[in-house]
Coordinates of C-alpha atoms in Angstrom, one line a residue:
M11 CA -0.5 0.3 -0.5
Q12 CA 1.4 3.5 -0.8
R13 CA -0.1 6.8 -0.1
T14 CA 1.0 9.5 -0.9
V15 CA 0.2 13.8 0.6
L16 CA 0.6 16.7 -1.0
L17 CA -0.4 19.9 1.4
K18 CA -0.4 23.3 0.5
P19 CA 0.8 26.3 2.4
A20 CA -2.6 28.7 3.3
P21 CA -2.1 32.5 2.9
S22 CA -1.5 34.5 5.8
I23 CA -4.4 37.0 6.8
R24 CA -3.4 39.7 8.7
A25 CA -6.9 41.3 11.0
V26 CA -8.2 45.5 11.0
D27 CA -10.6 47.2 12.5
P28 CA -13.5 48.3 10.9
T29 CA -14.8 50.6 13.3
A30 CA -11.6 52.7 13.4
E31 CA -12.2 55.1 10.4
S32 CA -14.9 54.9 7.6
S33 CA -12.0 53.2 5.1
S34 CA -11.4 51.0 6.3
L35 CA -14.9 48.6 5.9
P36 CA -13.2 47.5 2.3
Q37 CA -10.2 46.6 3.6
V38 CA -12.3 44.2 5.7
S39 CA -15.0 43.1 3.2
R40 CA -11.4 42.7 1.1
I41 CA -9.9 40.5 3.7
I42 CA -12.8 38.3 3.6
K43 CA -12.7 38.0 -0.3
F44 CA -10.0 37.4 0.2
M45 CA -10.2 34.4 2.3
M46 CA -12.9 32.9 0.3
Q47 CA -11.1 33.1 -2.3
H48 CA -7.5 31.2 -1.4
Q49 CA -9.0 28.9 1.1
K50 CA -8.4 26.3 -1.7
L51 CA -4.9 26.5 -1.6
Q52 CA -5.2 24.9 1.9
M53 CA -6.7 21.9 0.2
G54 CA -4.9 18.6 1.2
H55 CA -4.3 16.0 -1.6
S56 CA -3.6 11.6 -1.2
E57 CA -3.7 9.2 -3.2
L58 CA -4.1 5.4 -1.6
R59 CA -2.0 2.3 -4.6
V60 CA -3.1 -1.1 -3.1
K61 CA -1.7 -4.2 -4.5
G62 CA -3.5 -5.4 -7.1
F63 CA -6.0 -3.5 -8.1
D64 CA -6.2 -1.5 -10.8
F65 CA -7.3 2.2 -9.3
V66 CA -5.8 5.2 -7.3
A67 CA -8.1 6.4 -5.5
V68 CA -7.9 10.3 -4.0
G69 CA -9.4 12.0 -1.6
N70 CA -8.9 15.9 -1.5
S71 CA -9.5 17.6 1.8
S72 CA -8.3 20.8 4.3
S73 CA -6.5 18.6 5.7
K74 CA -4.0 15.4 5.7
K75 CA -5.9 13.4 7.8
D76 CA -9.4 14.2 5.7
A77 CA -7.5 13.2 3.0
Q78 CA -6.4 10.6 2.9
A79 CA -9.6 8.9 5.5
R80 CA -11.5 10.4 2.0
A81 CA -9.0 8.2 0.1
A82 CA -10.3 5.7 1.6
Q83 CA -13.3 6.0 1.1
D84 CA -13.1 6.7 -2.7
F85 CA -10.9 2.9 -2.0
V86 CA -14.6 1.0 -0.6
N87 CA -16.6 3.1 -2.8
Y88 CA -14.4 1.8 -5.8
L89 CA -14.5 -2.4 -3.6
V90 CA -18.0 -1.8 -3.4
F91 CA -18.9 -0.7 -6.9
I92 CA -16.7 -4.4 -8.2
K93 CA -18.5 -6.0 -5.4
E94 CA -15.7 -7.3 -4.1
V95 CA -17.2 -5.9 -0.7
N96 CA -21.2 -5.8 0.0
A97 CA -22.4 -2.5 0.5
G98 CA -23.7 -3.8 4.1
E99 CA -20.3 -4.1 5.3
V100 CA -19.3 -0.4 5.2
P101 CA -19.9 2.3 8.3
A102 CA -21.6 4.6 8.1
A103 CA -19.2 7.9 8.0
A104 CA -19.5 9.6 11.0
P105 CA -20.3 13.4 11.9
P106 CA -17.4 16.0 12.1
S107 CA -15.3 15.9 14.9
S108 CA -15.1 19.4 15.3
N109 CA -18.2 21.6 17.2
P110 CA -20.7 23.4 15.1
A111 CA -21.4 25.7 18.7
V112 CA -17.5 26.6 18.8
S113 CA -16.7 26.7 15.7
P114 CA -19.2 26.8 13.0
S115 CA -18.1 25.8 9.7
L116 CA -19.6 24.7 5.5
P117 CA -17.8 21.5 4.9
G118 CA -14.2 20.6 4.5
G119 CA -13.3 23.3 7.0
I120 CA -14.6 27.0 4.9
M121 CA -15.9 29.4 7.1
I122 CA -19.4 30.6 6.8
P123 CA -19.1 34.2 5.2
H124 CA -20.7 35.8 7.8
H125 CA -18.5 33.6 11.1
T126 CA -15.6 34.5 8.3
L127 CA -16.3 38.0 9.7
Q128 CA -16.4 37.7 13.1
M129 CA -13.9 36.1 13.0
V130 CA -11.3 38.8 11.6
L131 CA -12.6 41.6 14.2
A132 CA -12.5 39.2 16.6
I133 CA -9.1 38.8 16.2
Y134 CA -7.8 42.5 16.1
F135 CA -10.6 43.5 19.1
M136 CA -8.0 40.6 21.5
S137 CA -4.9 42.2 19.8
S138 CA -5.3 45.5 20.5
K139 CA -6.6 45.3 23.3
A140 CA -5.2 46.5 26.6
G141 CA -3.1 44.3 28.7
P142 CA 0.3 42.1 29.4
S143 CA 0.9 40.4 26.5
R144 CA 0.0 36.6 26.4
E145 CA 2.9 34.5 28.5
Y146 CA 3.8 31.1 26.1
P147 CA 4.9 28.5 28.6
L148 CA 9.0 27.4 28.4
S149 CA 7.9 24.3 25.8
Q150 CA 6.3 26.1 23.1
R151 CA 8.6 29.1 22.6
G152 CA 11.0 28.9 20.0
P153 CA 15.2 29.1 20.2
P154 CA 16.2 33.0 20.7
Q155 CA 15.7 35.5 17.5
R156 CA 19.3 36.3 17.2
R157 CA 20.6 32.4 17.7
M158 CA 17.7 31.7 15.4
E159 CA 19.3 33.9 12.5
E160 CA 22.9 33.0 13.3
S161 CA 22.2 29.4 12.3
E162 CA 19.9 30.5 8.5
D163 CA 23.6 30.9 7.2
V164 CA 25.4 28.3 7.8
D165 CA 25.9 25.6 4.5
R166 CA 27.6 22.6 4.0
N167 CA 26.6 22.3 0.3
A168 CA 28.0 24.9 -1.0
E169 CA 30.4 23.4 -3.2
I170 CA 28.4 21.0 -4.9
H171 CA 26.6 23.5 -5.9
G172 CA 28.9 25.8 -7.1
N173 CA 30.5 27.7 -4.8
W174 CA 26.9 29.7 -4.5
T175 CA 25.9 31.0 -0.7
V176 CA 23.4 32.9 1.2
D177 CA 26.5 35.1 1.1
N178 CA 26.8 35.8 -2.7
A179 CA 23.8 34.5 -4.4
K180 CA 22.1 37.6 -4.1
S181 CA 23.9 39.9 -6.1
R182 CA 24.4 37.8 -8.8
L183 CA 20.5 37.4 -9.4
N184 CA 20.6 40.4 -9.7
Q185 CA 23.6 40.6 -11.6
F186 CA 21.7 37.5 -14.4
L187 CA 17.8 39.4 -14.2
Q188 CA 19.6 42.8 -15.4
Q189 CA 21.4 41.3 -18.2
N190 CA 18.1 39.6 -19.1
R191 CA 15.5 42.4 -18.8
I192 CA 14.0 40.6 -16.1
R193 CA 11.2 42.5 -14.2
E194 CA 11.0 40.3 -11.1
D195 CA 10.9 40.8 -7.6
Y196 CA 10.7 38.6 -3.9
K197 CA 7.2 38.5 -3.1
Y198 CA 6.9 37.9 1.2
T199 CA 4.7 36.0 3.0
I200 CA 4.2 36.3 7.4
V201 CA 3.4 32.8 8.7
G202 CA 3.6 31.8 12.2
P203 CA 1.8 34.1 15.2
D204 CA 2.6 37.1 16.5
H205 CA 5.3 35.3 19.1
N206 CA 6.9 33.2 16.8
R207 CA 6.4 35.4 13.3
S208 CA 8.8 35.1 10.6
Y209 CA 8.1 35.2 6.4
V210 CA 8.6 33.3 3.5
A211 CA 9.9 34.4 0.6
E212 CA 9.2 33.9 -3.4
M213 CA 10.2 34.3 -6.9
G214 CA 9.9 32.8 -10.4
F215 CA 10.4 33.3 -14.1
F216 CA 11.2 31.7 -17.2
V217 CA 14.6 31.6 -18.2
K218 CA 15.2 31.4 -22.4
E219 CA 18.2 29.4 -22.4
A220 CA 16.7 26.0 -20.8
H221 CA 13.1 26.9 -22.5
Q222 CA 11.5 26.4 -18.9
Q223 CA 10.4 28.2 -15.8
I224 CA 12.0 27.8 -12.4
H225 CA 10.1 28.9 -8.6
A226 CA 11.9 29.3 -5.5
R227 CA 10.0 29.2 -2.6
E228 CA 12.1 29.9 1.3
H229 CA 11.6 30.9 4.4
G230 CA 13.4 32.6 6.8
S231 CA 13.2 34.8 10.3
N232 CA 13.3 37.8 8.9
K233 CA 12.7 39.6 5.0
K234 CA 16.5 39.7 4.5
S235 CA 16.6 36.6 5.4
A236 CA 13.8 34.7 3.1
S237 CA 15.0 36.9 0.9
K238 CA 18.5 35.8 0.8
S239 CA 17.7 31.7 1.4
C240 CA 15.3 32.4 -3.1
A241 CA 17.8 33.9 -4.1
L242 CA 20.8 31.4 -3.2
S243 CA 18.0 28.4 -4.9
L244 CA 17.7 30.8 -7.7
V245 CA 21.6 31.0 -8.0
R246 CA 22.0 27.4 -7.6
Q247 CA 18.3 25.9 -10.1
L248 CA 21.0 27.8 -13.0
Y249 CA 24.2 26.8 -12.2
Q250 CA 22.4 23.2 -12.4
L251 CA 21.0 24.6 -15.5
K252 CA 24.2 25.6 -17.1
I253 CA 23.4 28.8 -17.1
I254 CA 26.0 30.3 -15.0
E255 CA 29.1 29.6 -13.7
A256 CA 30.7 28.6 -10.3
Y257 CA 31.7 31.1 -8.3
T258 CA 35.4 32.2 -8.0
G259 CA 35.8 35.0 -5.9
V260 CA 37.0 34.5 -2.1
Q261 CA 34.7 33.4 -0.2
K262 CA 34.2 34.8 3.3
K263 CA 33.7 32.6 6.0
K264 CA 31.3 33.3 8.7
E265 CA 32.1 32.9 12.1
T266 CA 29.7 29.7 12.8
E267 CA 31.7 27.7 10.7
N268 CA 34.3 27.5 12.9
V269 CA 32.9 28.4 16.4
K270 CA 29.7 25.9 17.6
L271 CA 26.9 28.1 18.2
P272 CA 26.6 28.0 22.2
P273 CA 24.2 25.8 23.4
Y274 CA 20.6 26.9 25.3
T275 CA 18.5 25.9 27.1
V276 CA 15.1 23.7 25.8
A277 CA 12.2 23.1 27.4
V278 CA 10.0 19.7 26.7
S279 CA 6.2 19.5 28.4
P280 CA 5.6 17.2 31.3
Q281 CA 2.9 15.6 29.1
L282 CA 5.4 15.0 26.1
V283 CA 7.7 12.9 28.9
D284 CA 5.4 10.9 30.1
Q285 CA 3.7 9.4 26.7
L286 CA 7.8 8.7 26.6
S287 CA 8.8 7.4 28.8
S288 CA 5.3 5.2 28.7
C289 CA 6.2 3.8 24.9
L290 CA 10.1 3.0 26.2
Q291 CA 8.2 1.1 28.9
L292 CA 5.7 -0.3 26.2
W293 CA 8.1 -1.8 24.0
S294 CA 10.8 -2.4 26.7
I295 CA 13.3 0.2 24.7
E296 CA 15.9 0.8 26.8
P297 CA 17.2 4.4 26.4
V298 CA 20.9 6.8 26.3
H299 CA 21.4 8.4 29.4
V300 CA 24.1 11.1 28.7
K301 CA 25.2 12.3 31.8
E302 CA 26.5 8.4 32.6
I303 CA 28.2 8.6 29.1
S304 CA 29.2 12.8 30.0
S305 CA 30.8 11.2 33.2
D306 CA 32.4 9.1 31.6
G307 CA 33.5 10.2 28.7
D308 CA 34.5 13.3 26.4
S309 CA 31.7 15.7 27.3
S310 CA 33.0 17.6 23.7
Q311 CA 33.0 14.8 21.4
P312 CA 29.6 14.2 19.9
V313 CA 26.6 12.0 21.6
S314 CA 23.9 9.7 20.4
L315 CA 20.7 9.5 21.3
L316 CA 20.3 6.5 18.6
T317 CA 19.4 3.8 20.3
S318 CA 20.6 -0.1 18.5
E319 CA 17.7 -2.0 19.6
T320 CA 15.6 -3.2 17.0
L321 CA 11.9 -3.8 17.4
E322 CA 11.3 -5.2 14.0
E323 CA 12.6 -5.7 10.9
F324 CA 10.0 -3.7 7.7
E325 CA 10.1 -5.5 5.1
P326 CA 10.9 -2.9 2.0
A327 CA 8.8 -2.0 -0.1
T328 CA 8.1 -2.2 -3.6
R329 CA 8.1 0.1 -5.9
H330 CA 4.6 0.9 -7.7
A331 CA 5.7 0.4 -11.2
A332 CA 3.9 2.9 -13.0
P333 CA 0.8 0.8 -14.6
G334 CA 0.2 1.4 -18.6
V335 CA -3.0 2.2 -18.4
L336 CA -4.9 5.1 -16.7
P337 CA -7.3 5.2 -13.6
W338 CA -9.9 4.6 -14.3
S339 CA -13.7 5.1 -11.9
P340 CA -17.1 5.0 -12.9
P341 CA -19.2 8.7 -10.8
Q342 CA -18.3 8.6 -7.4
P343 CA -19.7 10.5 -4.1
N344 CA -18.2 13.8 -3.2
W345 CA -16.5 13.5 -6.7
N346 CA -15.8 17.0 -9.3
T347 CA -14.8 15.2 -12.0
W348 CA -14.6 18.0 -13.9
I349 CA -11.2 19.6 -11.7
S350 CA -10.8 16.7 -10.4
C351 CA -11.3 17.3 -6.5
N352 CA -14.1 16.2 -3.7
I353 CA -16.8 19.0 -2.9
D354 CA -16.6 20.3 -0.3
E355 CA -20.0 22.9 -0.3
G356 CA -23.2 22.5 -0.7
P357 CA -25.2 19.4 -0.6
L358 CA -23.6 17.8 -3.0
A359 CA -20.2 17.5 -0.6
S360 CA -22.8 15.0 1.9
M361 CA -25.3 13.3 -1.0
T362 CA -25.4 10.0 -2.5
L363 CA -26.1 8.8 -5.8
E364 CA -29.4 7.7 -5.2
E365 CA -30.2 11.6 -3.7
V366 CA -28.3 13.1 -6.7
S367 CA -30.1 10.8 -9.2
L368 CA -33.2 11.5 -7.5
D369 CA -32.8 15.8 -7.4
L370 CA -31.4 15.2 -11.7
Y371 CA -35.4 12.9 -11.9
N372 CA -37.0 16.0 -11.0
M373 CA -35.4 18.9 -12.8
Q374 CA -35.7 16.8 -16.1
C375 CA -39.4 16.4 -15.0
Q376 CA -39.5 20.2 -14.2
T377 CA -37.6 20.6 -17.6
E378 CA -40.2 18.4 -19.5
R379 CA -42.8 20.5 -18.5
D380 CA -41.2 24.5 -20.5
A381 CA -43.1 25.1 -23.6
H382 CA -39.1 26.1 -25.2
F383 CA -38.3 22.6 -24.3
E384 CA -41.7 21.3 -26.1
V385 CA -41.3 22.6 -29.2
M386 CA -37.1 21.8 -29.7
I387 CA -38.6 18.3 -29.2
Q388 CA -40.7 18.5 -32.2
E389 CA -37.9 20.0 -34.2
R390 CA -35.2 16.9 -32.7
C391 CA -37.7 14.3 -33.3
K392 CA -37.4 15.4 -37.0
L393 CA -33.9 14.6 -37.6
P394 CA -32.7 11.0 -38.8
V395 CA -31.0 9.7 -35.5
A396 CA -33.9 10.7 -34.0
Q397 CA -35.5 6.8 -35.6
S398 CA -32.3 5.3 -34.7
R399 CA -32.5 6.1 -31.0
E400 CA -33.7 2.7 -29.3
D401 CA -31.0 0.8 -31.6
I402 CA -27.8 3.3 -30.5
L403 CA -28.8 2.9 -26.7
Q404 CA -28.7 -0.4 -26.8
C405 CA -25.9 -1.3 -29.2
I406 CA -24.1 1.1 -26.3
R407 CA -25.6 -1.1 -23.2
N408 CA -23.9 -4.8 -24.6
S409 CA -21.1 -3.4 -26.7
Q410 CA -17.7 -0.9 -24.7
V411 CA -17.5 0.4 -27.7
T412 CA -19.9 1.6 -30.5
L413 CA -19.2 3.3 -34.5
V414 CA -21.9 5.4 -35.7
R415 CA -21.8 6.0 -39.3
G416 CA -23.9 9.2 -40.3
E417 CA -23.9 11.1 -42.2
T418 CA -23.5 14.5 -42.2
G419 CA -26.7 16.7 -41.1
C420 CA -28.2 13.5 -39.1
G421 CA -27.9 14.8 -35.6
K422 CA -25.3 12.4 -34.8
T423 CA -23.4 14.9 -32.1
T424 CA -25.9 16.6 -31.2
Q425 CA -27.9 13.7 -30.4
V426 CA -26.7 10.9 -29.5
P427 CA -25.4 12.6 -25.9
Q428 CA -28.4 13.4 -24.8
F429 CA -30.0 10.2 -25.5
I430 CA -28.0 9.0 -22.9
L431 CA -28.3 11.1 -20.6
D432 CA -31.6 11.0 -20.9
Q433 CA -32.0 7.8 -20.5
M434 CA -30.2 7.6 -17.7
I435 CA -32.2 10.4 -15.5
N436 CA -35.1 8.4 -16.6
A437 CA -33.5 5.0 -15.0
G438 CA -32.6 6.4 -12.2
K439 CA -29.2 6.6 -12.7
G440 CA -28.7 10.1 -13.5
A441 CA -25.6 10.5 -10.7
D442 CA -24.0 7.7 -12.7
C443 CA -23.8 9.5 -16.2
N444 CA -20.5 11.7 -17.1
I445 CA -20.5 12.6 -21.4
I446 CA -17.6 13.5 -22.3
V447 CA -17.3 14.2 -26.6
T448 CA -14.2 15.5 -29.0
Q449 CA -14.0 17.7 -31.1
P450 CA -11.4 18.4 -34.0
R451 CA -11.1 21.9 -33.4
R452 CA -12.6 24.9 -30.7
I453 CA -15.1 27.3 -33.0
S454 CA -17.4 23.7 -33.1
A455 CA -16.9 22.7 -29.4
I456 CA -18.5 25.3 -28.2
T457 CA -21.1 26.9 -30.9
I458 CA -22.0 22.5 -30.7
A459 CA -22.6 23.2 -26.9
E460 CA -24.5 26.1 -26.7
R461 CA -27.0 24.5 -29.5
V462 CA -27.3 21.4 -26.7
A463 CA -27.6 23.9 -23.6
E464 CA -30.5 26.2 -26.2
E465 CA -31.8 22.4 -27.1
R466 CA -33.2 21.9 -22.9
S467 CA -34.1 24.9 -22.6
E468 CA -31.5 25.4 -19.8
R469 CA -27.9 28.5 -20.3
L470 CA -24.6 26.7 -20.7
G471 CA -22.9 25.3 -16.9
F472 CA -25.8 23.7 -16.3
S473 CA -26.2 19.9 -17.8
V474 CA -23.4 21.5 -20.7
G475 CA -20.6 22.4 -20.9
Y476 CA -17.4 23.0 -23.1
S477 CA -13.6 23.4 -22.1
V478 CA -11.6 24.7 -25.5
R479 CA -7.7 26.4 -24.7
F480 CA -8.3 29.5 -22.5
E481 CA -11.9 29.0 -22.9
T482 CA -14.6 27.0 -20.0
V483 CA -17.7 26.5 -19.4
L484 CA -17.9 23.4 -16.6
P485 CA -21.6 22.3 -16.6
R486 CA -23.0 20.5 -13.1
P487 CA -20.0 17.5 -11.3
Y488 CA -23.6 14.4 -12.1
G489 CA -25.6 14.0 -14.8
A490 CA -23.4 15.9 -17.4
I491 CA -21.5 16.1 -20.8
L492 CA -18.7 18.6 -21.9
Y493 CA -17.8 19.0 -24.9
C494 CA -13.7 20.4 -25.4
T495 CA -11.5 19.6 -27.8
V496 CA -8.6 16.6 -28.5
G497 CA -6.1 18.3 -26.6
T498 CA -7.7 19.2 -23.6
L499 CA -9.5 16.1 -22.8
L500 CA -5.6 14.2 -23.3
R501 CA -4.4 16.7 -20.4
K502 CA -6.2 16.1 -18.6
M503 CA -5.9 11.9 -18.9
E504 CA -3.0 12.8 -17.5
G505 CA -4.8 12.7 -13.5
G506 CA -6.1 9.9 -15.5
L507 CA -10.6 9.7 -16.3
R508 CA -12.5 9.6 -12.7
G509 CA -15.8 9.5 -12.9
I510 CA -16.5 9.7 -16.6
S511 CA -18.9 7.2 -18.0
H512 CA -19.4 8.0 -21.8
V513 CA -16.6 8.5 -23.7
I514 CA -17.0 9.6 -27.6
V515 CA -14.7 10.8 -30.7
D516 CA -16.2 12.7 -32.8
E517 CA -15.3 12.6 -36.7
I518 CA -12.2 10.5 -36.4
H519 CA -11.8 10.4 -40.2
E520 CA -10.4 13.0 -39.4
R521 CA -7.8 11.6 -38.2
D522 CA -4.0 14.4 -37.0
I523 CA -1.8 12.9 -34.2
N524 CA -4.0 13.7 -31.5
T525 CA -6.8 11.9 -32.3
D526 CA -4.3 8.4 -33.1
F527 CA -2.7 8.9 -29.7
L528 CA -6.3 9.3 -27.9
L529 CA -7.8 6.0 -30.2
V530 CA -4.4 4.2 -28.3
L531 CA -5.3 5.4 -24.9
L532 CA -8.5 4.5 -25.3
R533 CA -7.9 0.7 -26.4
D534 CA -5.6 0.2 -22.9
M535 CA -8.7 1.4 -20.4
V536 CA -11.6 -0.4 -22.7
R537 CA -9.3 -3.7 -22.2
T538 CA -8.8 -3.1 -18.2
Y539 CA -11.8 -1.1 -17.5
P540 CA -15.2 -2.9 -19.0
N541 CA -17.6 -1.0 -17.3
L542 CA -15.8 2.3 -19.6
R543 CA -17.9 3.6 -23.1
V544 CA -16.6 4.2 -25.9
L545 CA -18.3 5.6 -28.5
L546 CA -16.6 7.0 -32.4
M547 CA -18.6 8.8 -34.1
S548 CA -17.7 9.6 -38.1
A549 CA -20.1 11.0 -41.2
T550 CA -17.4 8.3 -42.9
V551 CA -15.4 5.7 -42.1
D552 CA -13.8 2.0 -43.0
T553 CA -15.1 0.4 -40.2
T554 CA -12.7 -2.7 -40.9
L555 CA -10.0 0.0 -40.1
F556 CA -11.4 0.4 -36.4
T557 CA -12.7 -3.3 -36.1
E558 CA -9.6 -5.3 -36.2
Y559 CA -8.5 -2.8 -33.9
F560 CA -10.6 -2.4 -31.5
G561 CA -11.5 -6.3 -31.5
E562 CA -15.1 -6.6 -31.0
V563 CA -17.0 -3.2 -32.7
T564 CA -20.6 -2.4 -32.9
I565 CA -21.7 -0.8 -35.9
V566 CA -25.1 1.2 -36.2
E567 CA -25.7 3.0 -39.5
I568 CA -27.3 6.6 -39.4
Y569 CA -29.3 7.9 -42.8
G570 CA -29.5 11.4 -43.7
R571 CA -32.4 12.9 -45.6
V572 CA -33.9 12.2 -49.0
Y573 CA -34.7 14.5 -50.9
P574 CA -36.6 14.6 -54.3
V575 CA -35.0 15.5 -57.5
E576 CA -36.5 16.1 -60.4
G577 CA -34.6 15.6 -64.1

């Protein structure tokens, strides 16, 4: 089992008093807006792989623990889907541990807007009250500020990085930026509480010689230290890319490199000492006594606190080979397939697929009573593809790969995805349906999505959306159709096709390198995942070629309109 957890740091926020003057109110409003826009930066990402299963469970949340729990829940849902585990054996999800009376929040730990405002104002008023500052226990205090700053300048790896250190890197970086006319500056972020405040400096720019972007983000006790560390990281990257030379000047010797840092007292909380003692007694481990060693030997020699006792030999972790097939899963609860992220807000965060399907069915029934929808239904029934509706749906249910060949203007591009979606919604399985349709050009993806949305008497972004380069209108997370270009789908497939039930490749006769590569990926996925459905559509295409490539392919012929011709 392998688990990967990635956490992104949260932005810092300063409290402001809105009662100080009238001009402060817009500032508080900007703070609240900033908090709501940057809450997703606090997301944790967890992936879970189990040996013997070609599935990667994913979890996203505001903390590492919740992300791991969601990844485990995602894998359990997959086991239920493939009938390895009975649904009745899965325990119900536990309620959140936080007390809503103390800290009201939305799902995923996101503060409610008006409570967020109260929190910001409370922080200000608590910090502005007159009185003695809070006294922290000795075990919670950090090292003295001066000694912390001195220890930051110690560098033991300068030789392997071209002798670039924090003392000479910043000037060399400034010279490089001026020579290449790069206008970039350090961006600082304050982190930590008031009693132990520190800074994070970051900078990034594009290097023409290496044709790539470099970026650095370093931490320091003050702005000067953080910027020097950030410059050192950038300069060393430039040196490793062979863009700049090694440092050949006289290296400045820091006093801390030759003189040991003086020791200072570190306090440990009694609770932690009791926990460590209990753990040592539980495993019968004899710790290293520093006082005995100091009395017997030379106190100037360093003392190792590592014990030689071995509790258990762990088997080396088997390296997970990169699978040759992209991961896929059907639509799952609490998962937005279009942005590849868990749903942390709104009712969809806690609804089951059955409840979502019921809501989709009720909304579909309301839409069918719309006058404009009835007019569009009459126009859709006049298209030649409407006569083959049941044949197409039956072939999709019984075959993994279906080839729909119809003449231009028969309506296959706009109607076939709607046939599938409407049939799933009416059957009470609308949440299990997410369709992605590829188009060879971006203009066709946009115009077709607009046309389909009009036929469904909806606006774009409801059940129909599109995604092309530099422009995206995503639909709802469940029971939706997304039109996109082949290149956009390939970029999305870098992380797999989680939550996609049907993939429709339109105009396959216009073959290019992207379309051929997409067909290669889909062929391997079809062989691995028997529940994935792939539709190939074209006006004029050699069916023998695709039958030999995919194996068992069901072919549906759609004939166009026939007009009388006078001689």
